[in-house]
Coordinates of C-alpha atoms and ligand atoms in Angstrom, one line a residue:
X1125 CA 101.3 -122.7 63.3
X1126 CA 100.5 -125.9 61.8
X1127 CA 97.8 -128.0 63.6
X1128 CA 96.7 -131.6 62.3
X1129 CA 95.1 -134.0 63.6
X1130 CA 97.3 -137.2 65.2
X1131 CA 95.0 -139.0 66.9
X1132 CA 95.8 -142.3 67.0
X1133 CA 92.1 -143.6 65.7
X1134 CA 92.0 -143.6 62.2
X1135 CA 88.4 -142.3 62.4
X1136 CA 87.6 -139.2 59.8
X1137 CA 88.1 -135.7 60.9
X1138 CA 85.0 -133.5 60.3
X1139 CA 85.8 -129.7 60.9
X1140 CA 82.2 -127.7 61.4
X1141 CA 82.5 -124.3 60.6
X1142 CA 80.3 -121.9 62.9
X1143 CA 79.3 -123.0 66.5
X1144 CA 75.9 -121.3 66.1
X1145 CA 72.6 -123.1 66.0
X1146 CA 72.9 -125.6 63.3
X1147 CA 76.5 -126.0 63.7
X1148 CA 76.4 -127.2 67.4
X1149 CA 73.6 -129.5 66.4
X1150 CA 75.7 -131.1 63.9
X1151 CA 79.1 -131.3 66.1
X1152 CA 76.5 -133.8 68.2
X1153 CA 75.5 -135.6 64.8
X1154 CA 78.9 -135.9 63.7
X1155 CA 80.5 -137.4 67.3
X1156 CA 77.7 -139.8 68.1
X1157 CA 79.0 -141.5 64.6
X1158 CA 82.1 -141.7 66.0
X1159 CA 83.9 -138.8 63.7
X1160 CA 86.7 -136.8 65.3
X1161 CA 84.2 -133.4 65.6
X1162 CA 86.4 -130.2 65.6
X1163 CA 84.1 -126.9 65.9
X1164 CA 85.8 -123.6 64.5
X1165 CA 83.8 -120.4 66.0
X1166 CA 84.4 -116.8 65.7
X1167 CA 82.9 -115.6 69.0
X1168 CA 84.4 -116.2 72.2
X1169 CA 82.5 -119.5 74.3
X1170 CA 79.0 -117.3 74.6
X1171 CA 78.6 -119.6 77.9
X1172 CA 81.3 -117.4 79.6
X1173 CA 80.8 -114.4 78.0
X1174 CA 79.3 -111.6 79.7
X1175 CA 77.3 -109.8 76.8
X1176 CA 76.2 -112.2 74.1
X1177 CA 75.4 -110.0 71.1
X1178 CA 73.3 -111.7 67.9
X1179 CA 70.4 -111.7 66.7
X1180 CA 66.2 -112.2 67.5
X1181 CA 66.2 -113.1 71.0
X1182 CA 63.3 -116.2 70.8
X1183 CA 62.8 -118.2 68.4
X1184 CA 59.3 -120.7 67.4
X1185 CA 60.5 -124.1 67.7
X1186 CA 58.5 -126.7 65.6
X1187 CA 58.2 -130.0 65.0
X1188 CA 61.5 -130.5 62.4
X1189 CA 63.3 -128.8 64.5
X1190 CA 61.9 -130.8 67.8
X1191 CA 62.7 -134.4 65.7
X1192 CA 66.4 -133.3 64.9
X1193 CA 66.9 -132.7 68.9
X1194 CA 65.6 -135.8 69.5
X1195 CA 67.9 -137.7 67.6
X1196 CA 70.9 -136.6 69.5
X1197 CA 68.9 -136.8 73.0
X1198 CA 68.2 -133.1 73.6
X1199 CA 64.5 -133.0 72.5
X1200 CA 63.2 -133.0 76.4
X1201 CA 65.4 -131.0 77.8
X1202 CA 65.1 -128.0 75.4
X1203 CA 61.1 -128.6 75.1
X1204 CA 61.4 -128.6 79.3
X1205 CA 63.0 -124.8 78.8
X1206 CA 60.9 -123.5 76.3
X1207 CA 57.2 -122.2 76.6
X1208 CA 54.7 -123.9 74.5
X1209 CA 52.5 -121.6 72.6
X1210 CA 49.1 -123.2 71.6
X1211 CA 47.4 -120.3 69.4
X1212 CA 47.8 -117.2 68.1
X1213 CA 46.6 -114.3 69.6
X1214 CA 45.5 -112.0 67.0
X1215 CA 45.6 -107.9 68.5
X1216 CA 43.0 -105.7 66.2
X1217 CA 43.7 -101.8 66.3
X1218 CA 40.8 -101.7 68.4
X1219 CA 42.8 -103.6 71.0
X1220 CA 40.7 -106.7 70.7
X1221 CA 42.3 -109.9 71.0
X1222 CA 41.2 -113.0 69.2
X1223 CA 42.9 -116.5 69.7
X1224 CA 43.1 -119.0 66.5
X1225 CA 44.5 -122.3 68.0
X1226 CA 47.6 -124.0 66.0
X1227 CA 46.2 -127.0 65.9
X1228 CA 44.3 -130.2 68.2
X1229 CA 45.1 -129.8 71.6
X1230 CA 48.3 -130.5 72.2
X1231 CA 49.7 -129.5 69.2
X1232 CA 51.8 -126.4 69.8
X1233 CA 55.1 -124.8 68.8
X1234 CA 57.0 -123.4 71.7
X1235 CA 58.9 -120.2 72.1
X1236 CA 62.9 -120.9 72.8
X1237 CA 65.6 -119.0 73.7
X1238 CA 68.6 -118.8 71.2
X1239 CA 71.5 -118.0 73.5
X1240 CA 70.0 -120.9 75.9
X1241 CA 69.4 -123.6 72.9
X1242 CA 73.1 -122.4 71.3
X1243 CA 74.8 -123.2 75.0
X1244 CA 72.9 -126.4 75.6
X1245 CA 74.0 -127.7 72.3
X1246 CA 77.7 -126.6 72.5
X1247 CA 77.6 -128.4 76.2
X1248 CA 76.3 -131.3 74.6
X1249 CA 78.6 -131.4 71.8
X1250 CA 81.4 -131.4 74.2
X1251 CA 80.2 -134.8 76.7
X1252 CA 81.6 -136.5 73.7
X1253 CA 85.4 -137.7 73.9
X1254 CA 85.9 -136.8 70.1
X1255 CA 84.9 -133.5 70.1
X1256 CA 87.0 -130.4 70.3
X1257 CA 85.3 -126.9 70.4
X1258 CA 87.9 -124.0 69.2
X1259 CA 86.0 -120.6 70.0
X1260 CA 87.8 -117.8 68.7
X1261 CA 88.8 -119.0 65.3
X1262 CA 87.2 -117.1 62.6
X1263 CA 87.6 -118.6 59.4
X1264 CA 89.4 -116.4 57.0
X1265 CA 90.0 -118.4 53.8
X1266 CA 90.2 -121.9 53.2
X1267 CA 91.0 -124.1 49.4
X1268 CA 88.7 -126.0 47.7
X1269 CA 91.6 -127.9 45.8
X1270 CA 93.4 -128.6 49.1
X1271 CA 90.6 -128.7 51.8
X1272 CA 93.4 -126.5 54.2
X1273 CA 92.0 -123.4 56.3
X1274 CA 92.9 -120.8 57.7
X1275 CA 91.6 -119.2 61.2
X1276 CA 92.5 -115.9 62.7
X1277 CA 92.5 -115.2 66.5
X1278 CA 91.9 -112.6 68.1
X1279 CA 95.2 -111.8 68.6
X1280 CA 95.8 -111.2 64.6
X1281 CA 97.5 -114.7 64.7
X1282 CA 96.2 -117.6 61.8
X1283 CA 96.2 -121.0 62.6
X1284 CA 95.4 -123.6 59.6
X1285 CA 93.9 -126.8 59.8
X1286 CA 92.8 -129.6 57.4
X1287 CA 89.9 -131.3 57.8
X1288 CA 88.7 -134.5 55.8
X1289 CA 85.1 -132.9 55.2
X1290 CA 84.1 -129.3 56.2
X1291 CA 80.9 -128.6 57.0
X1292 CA 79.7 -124.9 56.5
X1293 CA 77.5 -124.1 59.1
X1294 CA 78.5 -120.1 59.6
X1295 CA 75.3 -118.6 59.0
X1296 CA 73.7 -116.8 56.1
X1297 CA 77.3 -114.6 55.2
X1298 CA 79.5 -117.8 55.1
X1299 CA 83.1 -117.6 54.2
X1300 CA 83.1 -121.2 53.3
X1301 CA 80.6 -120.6 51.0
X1302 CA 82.5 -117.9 49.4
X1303 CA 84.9 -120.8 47.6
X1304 CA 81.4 -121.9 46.2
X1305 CA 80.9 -118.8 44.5
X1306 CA 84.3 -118.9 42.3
X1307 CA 83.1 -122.5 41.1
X1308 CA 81.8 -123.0 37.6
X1309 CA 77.7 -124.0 37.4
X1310 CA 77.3 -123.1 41.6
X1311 CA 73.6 -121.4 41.0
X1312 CA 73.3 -118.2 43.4
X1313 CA 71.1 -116.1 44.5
X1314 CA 70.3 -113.5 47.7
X1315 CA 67.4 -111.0 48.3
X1316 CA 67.5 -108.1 51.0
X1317 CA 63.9 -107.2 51.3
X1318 CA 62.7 -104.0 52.1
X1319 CA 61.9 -104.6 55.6
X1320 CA 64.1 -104.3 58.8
X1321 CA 63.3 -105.7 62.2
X1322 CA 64.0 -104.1 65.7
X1323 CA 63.5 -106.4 69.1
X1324 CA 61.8 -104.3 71.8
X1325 CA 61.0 -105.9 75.6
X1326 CA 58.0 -106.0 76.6
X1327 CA 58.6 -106.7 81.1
X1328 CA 56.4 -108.1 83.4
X1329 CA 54.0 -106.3 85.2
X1330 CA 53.1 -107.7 89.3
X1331 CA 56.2 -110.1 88.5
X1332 CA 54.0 -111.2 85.6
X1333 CA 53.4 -111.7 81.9
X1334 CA 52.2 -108.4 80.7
X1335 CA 50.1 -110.1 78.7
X1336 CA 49.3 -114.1 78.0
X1337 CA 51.9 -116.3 77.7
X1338 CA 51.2 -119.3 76.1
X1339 CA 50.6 -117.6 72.7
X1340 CA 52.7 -116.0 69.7
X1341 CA 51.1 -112.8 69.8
X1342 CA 50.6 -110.7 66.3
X1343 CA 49.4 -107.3 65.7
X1344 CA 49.5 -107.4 61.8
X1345 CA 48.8 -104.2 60.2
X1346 CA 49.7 -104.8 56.4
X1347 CA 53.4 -103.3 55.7
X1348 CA 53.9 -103.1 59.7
X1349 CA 53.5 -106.4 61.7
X1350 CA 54.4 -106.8 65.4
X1351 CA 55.2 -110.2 66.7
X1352 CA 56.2 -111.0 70.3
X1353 CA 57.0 -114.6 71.8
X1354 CA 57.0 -115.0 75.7
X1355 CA 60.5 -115.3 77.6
X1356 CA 61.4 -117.8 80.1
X1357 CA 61.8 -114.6 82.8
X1358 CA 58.2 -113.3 82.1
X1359 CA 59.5 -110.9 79.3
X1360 CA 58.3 -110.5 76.2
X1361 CA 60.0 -110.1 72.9
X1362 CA 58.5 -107.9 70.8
X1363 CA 60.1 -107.6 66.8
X1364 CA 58.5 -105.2 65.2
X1365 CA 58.5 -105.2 60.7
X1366 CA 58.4 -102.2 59.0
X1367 CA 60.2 -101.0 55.6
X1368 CA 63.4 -99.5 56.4
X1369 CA 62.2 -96.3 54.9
X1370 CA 59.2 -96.1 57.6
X1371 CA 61.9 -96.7 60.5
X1372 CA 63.9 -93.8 59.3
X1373 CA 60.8 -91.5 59.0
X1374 CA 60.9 -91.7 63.1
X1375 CA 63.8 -89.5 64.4
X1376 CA 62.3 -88.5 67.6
X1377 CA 61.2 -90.2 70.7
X1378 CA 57.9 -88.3 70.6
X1379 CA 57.3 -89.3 67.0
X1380 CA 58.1 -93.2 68.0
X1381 CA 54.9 -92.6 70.3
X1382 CA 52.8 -91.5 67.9
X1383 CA 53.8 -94.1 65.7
X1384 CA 52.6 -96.6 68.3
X1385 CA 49.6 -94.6 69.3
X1386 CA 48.6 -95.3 65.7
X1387 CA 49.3 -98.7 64.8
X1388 CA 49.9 -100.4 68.5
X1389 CA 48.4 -98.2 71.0
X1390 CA 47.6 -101.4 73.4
X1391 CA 51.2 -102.0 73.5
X1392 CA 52.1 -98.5 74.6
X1393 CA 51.4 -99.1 78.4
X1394 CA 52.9 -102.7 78.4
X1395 CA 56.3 -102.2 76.8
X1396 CA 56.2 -98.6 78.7
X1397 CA 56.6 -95.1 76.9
X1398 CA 59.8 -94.2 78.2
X1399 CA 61.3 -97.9 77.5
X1400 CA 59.5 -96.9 74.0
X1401 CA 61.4 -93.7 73.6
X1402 CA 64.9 -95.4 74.3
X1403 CA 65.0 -98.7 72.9
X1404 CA 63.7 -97.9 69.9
X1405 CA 67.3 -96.0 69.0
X1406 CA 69.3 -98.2 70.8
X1407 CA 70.0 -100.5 67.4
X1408 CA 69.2 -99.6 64.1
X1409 CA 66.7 -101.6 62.3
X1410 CA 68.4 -104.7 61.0
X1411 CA 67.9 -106.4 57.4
X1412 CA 66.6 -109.7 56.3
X1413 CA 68.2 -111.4 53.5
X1414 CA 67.3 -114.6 51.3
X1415 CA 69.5 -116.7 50.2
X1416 CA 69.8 -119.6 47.6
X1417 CA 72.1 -121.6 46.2
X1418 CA 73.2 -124.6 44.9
X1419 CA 75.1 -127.4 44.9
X1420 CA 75.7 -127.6 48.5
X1421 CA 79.0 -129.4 48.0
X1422 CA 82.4 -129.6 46.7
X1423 CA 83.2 -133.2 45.6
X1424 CA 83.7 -135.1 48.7
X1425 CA 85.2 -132.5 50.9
X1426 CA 82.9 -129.6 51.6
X1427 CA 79.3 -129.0 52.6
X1428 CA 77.1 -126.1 53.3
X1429 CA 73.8 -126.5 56.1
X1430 CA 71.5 -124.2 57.9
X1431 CA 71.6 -120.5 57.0
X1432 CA 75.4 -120.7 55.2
X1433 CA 73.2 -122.8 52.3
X1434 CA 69.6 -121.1 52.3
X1435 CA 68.6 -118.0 54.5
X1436 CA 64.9 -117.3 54.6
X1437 CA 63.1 -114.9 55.7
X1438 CA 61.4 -114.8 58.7
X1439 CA 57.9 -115.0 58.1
X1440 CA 57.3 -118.9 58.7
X1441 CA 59.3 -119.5 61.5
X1442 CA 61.3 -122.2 60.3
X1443 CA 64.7 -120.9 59.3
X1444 CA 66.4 -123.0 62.2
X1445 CA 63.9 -125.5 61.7
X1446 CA 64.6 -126.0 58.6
X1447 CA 68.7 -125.9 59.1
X1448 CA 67.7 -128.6 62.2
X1449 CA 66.1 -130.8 59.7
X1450 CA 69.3 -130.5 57.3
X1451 CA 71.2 -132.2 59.9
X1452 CA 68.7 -135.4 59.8
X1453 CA 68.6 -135.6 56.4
X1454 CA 72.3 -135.7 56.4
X1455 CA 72.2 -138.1 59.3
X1456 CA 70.0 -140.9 56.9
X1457 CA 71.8 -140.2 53.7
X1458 CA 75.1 -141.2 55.9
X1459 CA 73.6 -144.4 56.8
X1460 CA 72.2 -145.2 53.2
X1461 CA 75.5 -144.7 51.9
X1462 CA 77.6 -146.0 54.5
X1463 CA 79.6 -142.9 55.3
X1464 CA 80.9 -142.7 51.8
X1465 CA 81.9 -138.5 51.5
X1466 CA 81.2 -138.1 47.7
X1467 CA 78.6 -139.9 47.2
X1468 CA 76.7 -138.7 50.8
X1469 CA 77.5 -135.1 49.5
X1470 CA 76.2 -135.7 46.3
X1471 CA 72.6 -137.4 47.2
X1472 CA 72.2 -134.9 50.2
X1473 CA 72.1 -131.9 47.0
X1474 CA 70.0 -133.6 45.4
X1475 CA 67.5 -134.4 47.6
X1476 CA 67.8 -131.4 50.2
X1477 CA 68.1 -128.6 47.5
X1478 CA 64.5 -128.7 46.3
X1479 CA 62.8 -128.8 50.3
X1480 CA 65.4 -125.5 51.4
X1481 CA 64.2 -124.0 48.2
X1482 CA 60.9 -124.6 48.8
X1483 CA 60.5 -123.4 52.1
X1484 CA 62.8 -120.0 51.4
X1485 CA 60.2 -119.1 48.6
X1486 CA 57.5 -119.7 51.1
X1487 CA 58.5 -117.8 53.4
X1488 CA 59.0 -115.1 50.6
X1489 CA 55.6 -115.4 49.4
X1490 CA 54.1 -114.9 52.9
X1491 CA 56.3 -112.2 53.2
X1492 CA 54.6 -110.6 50.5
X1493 CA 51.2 -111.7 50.9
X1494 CA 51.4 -110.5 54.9
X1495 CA 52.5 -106.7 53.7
X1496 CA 50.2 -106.7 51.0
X1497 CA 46.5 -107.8 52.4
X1498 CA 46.8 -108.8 55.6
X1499 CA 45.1 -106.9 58.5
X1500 CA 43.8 -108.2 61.5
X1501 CA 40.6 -109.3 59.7
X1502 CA 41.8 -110.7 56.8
X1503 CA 44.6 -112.8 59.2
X1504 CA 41.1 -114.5 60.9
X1505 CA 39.2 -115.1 58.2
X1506 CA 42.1 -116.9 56.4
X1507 CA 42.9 -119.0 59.6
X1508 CA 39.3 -119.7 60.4
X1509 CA 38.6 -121.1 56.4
X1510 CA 42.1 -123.2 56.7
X1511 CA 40.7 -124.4 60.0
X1512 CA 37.1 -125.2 58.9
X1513 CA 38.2 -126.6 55.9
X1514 CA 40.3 -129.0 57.6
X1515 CA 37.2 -129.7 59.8
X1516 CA 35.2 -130.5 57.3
X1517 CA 37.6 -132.8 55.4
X1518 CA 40.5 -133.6 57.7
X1519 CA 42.0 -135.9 55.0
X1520 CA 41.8 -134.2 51.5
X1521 CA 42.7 -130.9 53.1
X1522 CA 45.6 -130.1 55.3
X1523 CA 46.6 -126.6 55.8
X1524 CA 50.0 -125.6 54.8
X1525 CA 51.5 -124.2 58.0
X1526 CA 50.1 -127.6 59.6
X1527 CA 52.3 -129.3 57.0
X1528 CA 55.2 -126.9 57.4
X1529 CA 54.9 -126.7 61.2
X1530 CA 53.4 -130.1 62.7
X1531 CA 54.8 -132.7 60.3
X1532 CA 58.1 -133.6 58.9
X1533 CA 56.3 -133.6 54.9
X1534 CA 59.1 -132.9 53.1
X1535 CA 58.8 -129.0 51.9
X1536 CA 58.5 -129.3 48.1
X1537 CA 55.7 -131.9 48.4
X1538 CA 53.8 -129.8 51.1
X1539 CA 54.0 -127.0 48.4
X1540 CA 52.5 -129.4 45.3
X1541 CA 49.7 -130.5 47.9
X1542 CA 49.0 -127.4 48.9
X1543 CA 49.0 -126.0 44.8
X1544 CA 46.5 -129.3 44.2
X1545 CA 44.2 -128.7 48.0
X1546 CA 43.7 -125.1 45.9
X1547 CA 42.7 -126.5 43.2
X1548 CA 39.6 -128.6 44.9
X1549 CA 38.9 -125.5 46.9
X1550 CA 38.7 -123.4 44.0
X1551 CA 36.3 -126.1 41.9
X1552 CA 34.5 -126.6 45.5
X1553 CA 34.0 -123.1 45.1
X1554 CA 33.0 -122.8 41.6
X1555 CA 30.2 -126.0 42.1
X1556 CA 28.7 -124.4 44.7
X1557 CA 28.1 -120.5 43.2
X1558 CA 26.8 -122.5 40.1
X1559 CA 24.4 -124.9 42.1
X1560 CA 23.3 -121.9 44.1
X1561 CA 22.7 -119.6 41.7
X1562 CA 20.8 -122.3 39.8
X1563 CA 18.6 -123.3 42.6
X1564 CA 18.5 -120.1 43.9
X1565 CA 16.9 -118.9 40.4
X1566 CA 14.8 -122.0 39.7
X1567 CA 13.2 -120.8 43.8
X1568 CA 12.6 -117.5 43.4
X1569 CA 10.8 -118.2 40.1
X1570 CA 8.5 -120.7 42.6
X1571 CA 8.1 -118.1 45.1
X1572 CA 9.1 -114.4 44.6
X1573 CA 10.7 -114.0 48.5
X1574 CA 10.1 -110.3 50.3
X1575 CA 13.5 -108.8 49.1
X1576 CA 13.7 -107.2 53.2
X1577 CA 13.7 -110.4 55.0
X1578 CA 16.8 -112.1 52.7
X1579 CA 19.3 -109.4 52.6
X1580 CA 21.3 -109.9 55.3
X1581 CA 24.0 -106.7 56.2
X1582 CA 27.4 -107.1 55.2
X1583 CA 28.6 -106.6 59.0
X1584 CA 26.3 -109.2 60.5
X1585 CA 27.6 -111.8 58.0
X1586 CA 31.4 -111.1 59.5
X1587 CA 30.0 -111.3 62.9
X1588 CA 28.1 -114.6 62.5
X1589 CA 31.2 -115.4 60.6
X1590 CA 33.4 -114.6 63.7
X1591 CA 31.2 -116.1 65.9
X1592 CA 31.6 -119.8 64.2
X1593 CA 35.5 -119.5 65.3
X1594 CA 36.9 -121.9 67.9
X1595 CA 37.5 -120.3 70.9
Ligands
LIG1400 P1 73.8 -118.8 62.7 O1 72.8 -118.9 63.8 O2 73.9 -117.5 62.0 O3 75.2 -119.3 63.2 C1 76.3 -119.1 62.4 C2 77.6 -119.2 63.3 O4 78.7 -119.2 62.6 C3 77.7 -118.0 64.3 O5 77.9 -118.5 65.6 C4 78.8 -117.2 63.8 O6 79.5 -116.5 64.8 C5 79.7 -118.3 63.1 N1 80.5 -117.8 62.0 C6 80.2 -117.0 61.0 N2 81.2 -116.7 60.2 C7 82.2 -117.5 60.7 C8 83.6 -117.7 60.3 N3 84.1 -117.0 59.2 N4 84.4 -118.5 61.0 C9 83.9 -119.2 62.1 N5 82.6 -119.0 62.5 C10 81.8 -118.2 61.8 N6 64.0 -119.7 62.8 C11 63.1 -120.5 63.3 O7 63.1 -121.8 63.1 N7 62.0 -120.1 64.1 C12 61.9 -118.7 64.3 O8 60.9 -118.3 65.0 C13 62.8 -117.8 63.7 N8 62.7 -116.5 63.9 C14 63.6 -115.6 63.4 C15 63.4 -114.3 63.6 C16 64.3 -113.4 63.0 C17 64.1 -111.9 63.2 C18 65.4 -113.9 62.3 C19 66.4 -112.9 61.7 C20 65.6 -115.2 62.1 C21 64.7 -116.1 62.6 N9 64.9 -117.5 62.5 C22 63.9 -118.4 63.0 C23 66.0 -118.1 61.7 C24 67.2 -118.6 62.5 O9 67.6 -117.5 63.3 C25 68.3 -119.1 61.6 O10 67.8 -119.9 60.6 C26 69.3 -119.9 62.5 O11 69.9 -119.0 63.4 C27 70.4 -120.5 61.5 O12 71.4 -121.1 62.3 P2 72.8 -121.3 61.7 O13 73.6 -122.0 62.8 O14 72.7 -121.9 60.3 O15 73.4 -119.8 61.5
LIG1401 C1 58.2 -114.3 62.6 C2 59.2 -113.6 63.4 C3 52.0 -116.0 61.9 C4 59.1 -115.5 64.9 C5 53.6 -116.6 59.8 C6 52.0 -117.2 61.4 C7 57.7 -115.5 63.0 C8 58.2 -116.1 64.1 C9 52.9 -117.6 60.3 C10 59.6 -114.2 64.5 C11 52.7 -115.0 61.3 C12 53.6 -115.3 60.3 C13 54.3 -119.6 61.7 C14 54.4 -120.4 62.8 C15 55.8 -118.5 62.9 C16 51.2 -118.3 62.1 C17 53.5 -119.9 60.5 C18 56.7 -116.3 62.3 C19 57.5 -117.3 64.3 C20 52.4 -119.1 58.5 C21 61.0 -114.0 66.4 N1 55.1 -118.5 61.8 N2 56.6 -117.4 63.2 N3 52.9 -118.9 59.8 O1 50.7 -119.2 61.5 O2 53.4 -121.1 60.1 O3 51.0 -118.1 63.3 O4 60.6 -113.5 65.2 F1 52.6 -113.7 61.7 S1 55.4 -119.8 63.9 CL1 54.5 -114.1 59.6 CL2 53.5 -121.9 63.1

């Protein structure tokens, strides 16, 4: 069956491709300029369906993220059904728990549910006249040359459908961005890392939280790292990180215990040991991929946005963000260059390219630096120097998840000031071993101290040193 467009506007057709996060977002972009929006989505319409299968339950929404929303009228509303987090709350084997605030007061991220923000925006999308959601189309090859696609239903039927731009938004294995591939000069790349992630449930206990809920709660434990973000129903979810090996070391229920006795015994009780037991089979682990690429578009008729043009890994938080703030770039560049395809495609490569790289090799790097170093120690002491640092000179030094989180700085510039705050640091640093080990020599040639009375134990310095932390 052949299906175009006859409306009697002569407005531009814009097909998005996925209905998932940043697709839906942008279906809302697209109609408020007045486009004729048709959404093409593999699932069925997850606001009737029963079962709605997908990935991480919650995600941390942040600032970027927050701004995009606003642009299309959805920021209170979403904010409204989210649950602000203001700290961390760091869990040491021991079972101690240590906040380490975000930011001022007031300054939070909040904890969102992805089935709830992906039916929110797909209901918005659709309170505008000009645009048509088609669940149940699954995009099965499409021509660069041409711009035609074809959809298959569930049914085994295709359906094609041309489009005047097409706007890949089908998530980090996108079949439009397969036509990219075949292309001459597209620049690829993708990285599975080691590590899987598995989502346990963590209920409430007395009808509530099991444990606080206005925090993102991390148990990090070098190559294994628990993080769990509270739920709307007083649930938490927990998503634990290990190395796909380590998960297939555990083949028993019992062994899953002692696993948890050993690296999160406090969340043994809370989560429940028989809950434990089964949930930890019911999925296997699933992977984590990275993915870079560019151009992001074909001439004037194709463009790639959130995961379909860079995945990251998890480890900042912003993947969504970051495919949230695509859709505002896009939004400006439209303006700037008065809806003209090509040259809108063109500028939005060259300016978004270098910001979605950016933050995908962040989040890579703290990937890397998490399983390498960082315990629950080493996690406070690095959030308490950021922190005091920023303190002390609230202009010249700006931590980089403050940047990345709290502000719309655009990613690659956030990375250069955060290479150049180092530097100072590091010369700080330097300056003030020289000057003390100078004036600390030129005293104790004045007067030779009693050695006892100076030394000061290694585990009093980290308790003063914890005891200087913001509560
Ligand atoms: P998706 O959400 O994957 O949506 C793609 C849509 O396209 C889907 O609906 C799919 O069905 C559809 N589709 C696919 N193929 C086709 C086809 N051939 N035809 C038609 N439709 C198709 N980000 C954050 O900002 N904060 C977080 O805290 C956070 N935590 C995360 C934790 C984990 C464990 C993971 C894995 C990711 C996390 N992310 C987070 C990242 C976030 O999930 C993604 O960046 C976001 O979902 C990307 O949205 P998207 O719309 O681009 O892709
Ligand atoms: C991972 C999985 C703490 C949700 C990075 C912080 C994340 C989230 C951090 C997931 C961490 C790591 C930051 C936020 C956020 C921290 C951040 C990571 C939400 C540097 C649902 N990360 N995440 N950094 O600063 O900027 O608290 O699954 F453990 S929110 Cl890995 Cl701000």
């Amino acid at each position: 069956m052949e299906r175009s467009p006859e409306r009697q506007s002569k407005k531009k057709v814009v097909a998005v491709v996925g209905g998932g996060l940043v697709g839906a977002l942008n279906a809302c972009f697209f109609a408020k300029r007045g486009f004729d929006v048709e959404v093409f989505e593999t699932r069925e319409d997850i606001r009737q369906a029963k079962i709605v299968k997908g990935r991480s339950i919650n995600l941390a929404l942040s600032h970027r993220g927050r701004q995009a929303l606003k642009h299309v009228g959805m920021e209170e509303k979403i904010v409204s059904q989210g649950i602000p987090m203001h700290a961390r709350m760091i869990h040491s084997l021991s079972g101690k728990q240590s906040p380490i605030p975000y930011g001022k007061k007031g300054q939070y991220i909040l904890s969102v549910d992805r089935a709830n923000l992906n039916k929110e925006l797909l209901t918005e999308a659709e309170t505008y006249p000009n645009t048509k959601l088609n669940f149940d189309h699954k995009l099965q090859d499409w021509s660069a040359e041409t711009g035609l696609m074809t959809f298959v239903r569930p049914d085994g039927s295709t359906e094609d459908f041309q489009a005047d731009l097409i706007v890949g938004c089908d998530g980090a294995f996108s079949a439009i961005r397969k036509q990219f591939l075949r292309r001459s000069r597209f620049n690829y790349s993708q990285t599975y890392i080691p590590h899987g992630y598995m989502e346990l449930t963590m209920p409430p206990i007395n009808g509530e939280f099991a444990m606080k809920p206005n925090y993102l709660h991390i148990w990090p434990r070098n190559t294994f790292m628990m993080i769990a973000l509270p739920n709307m129903d007083k649930t938490f979810t927990c998503t634990l990180f290990m190395p796909f090996e380590e998960f297939e070391k555990i083949t028993t229920g019992d062994e899953v215990i002692e696993f948890f006795q050993r690296y999160f015994p406090d969340t043994i009780p809370l989560i429940g040991a028989d809950a434990l037991r089964r949930d930890y089979f019911r999925l296997p682990a699933q992977a984590m991929v990275s993915v870079k690429c560019s151009p992001y578009h074909i001439g004037g008729t194709c463009v790639l946005m959130g995961d379909a043009a860079h995945a990251v890994v998890p480890f900042y938080g912003q993947g969504m963000n970051a495919g949230f703030e695509d859709c505002i770039v896009f939004d400006e560049i439209m303006d700037q260059f008065n809806e003209d395809f090509s040259a809108v495609l063109q500028e939005y490569t060259r300016v978004r390219v270098p910001d979605d790289h950016a933050i995908a090799d962040l989040a890579m790097y703290n990937y890397i630096e998490m399983r390498a170093h960082v315990n629950s120690k080493w996690f406070l002491f690095k959030k308490y120097v950021d922190n005091l640092l920023h303190f002390l000179m609230p202009r010249t030094i700006v931590p980089l998840y403050t940047m990345v989180t709290f502000t719309r700085t655009r990613y690659h510039e956030a990375v250069e000031r955060w290479h150049w705050q180092n530097k100072v640091i590091n010369r700080g640093l330097l300056f003030s071993a020289a000057g003390a080990v100078l004036g600390g020599s030129y005293m104790l040639i004045k007067n030779p101290p009693d050695i006892n009375k100076l030394v000061t134990p290694a585990e009093k310095m980290w308790d003063r040193l914890v005891a200087l932390r913001t509560p």
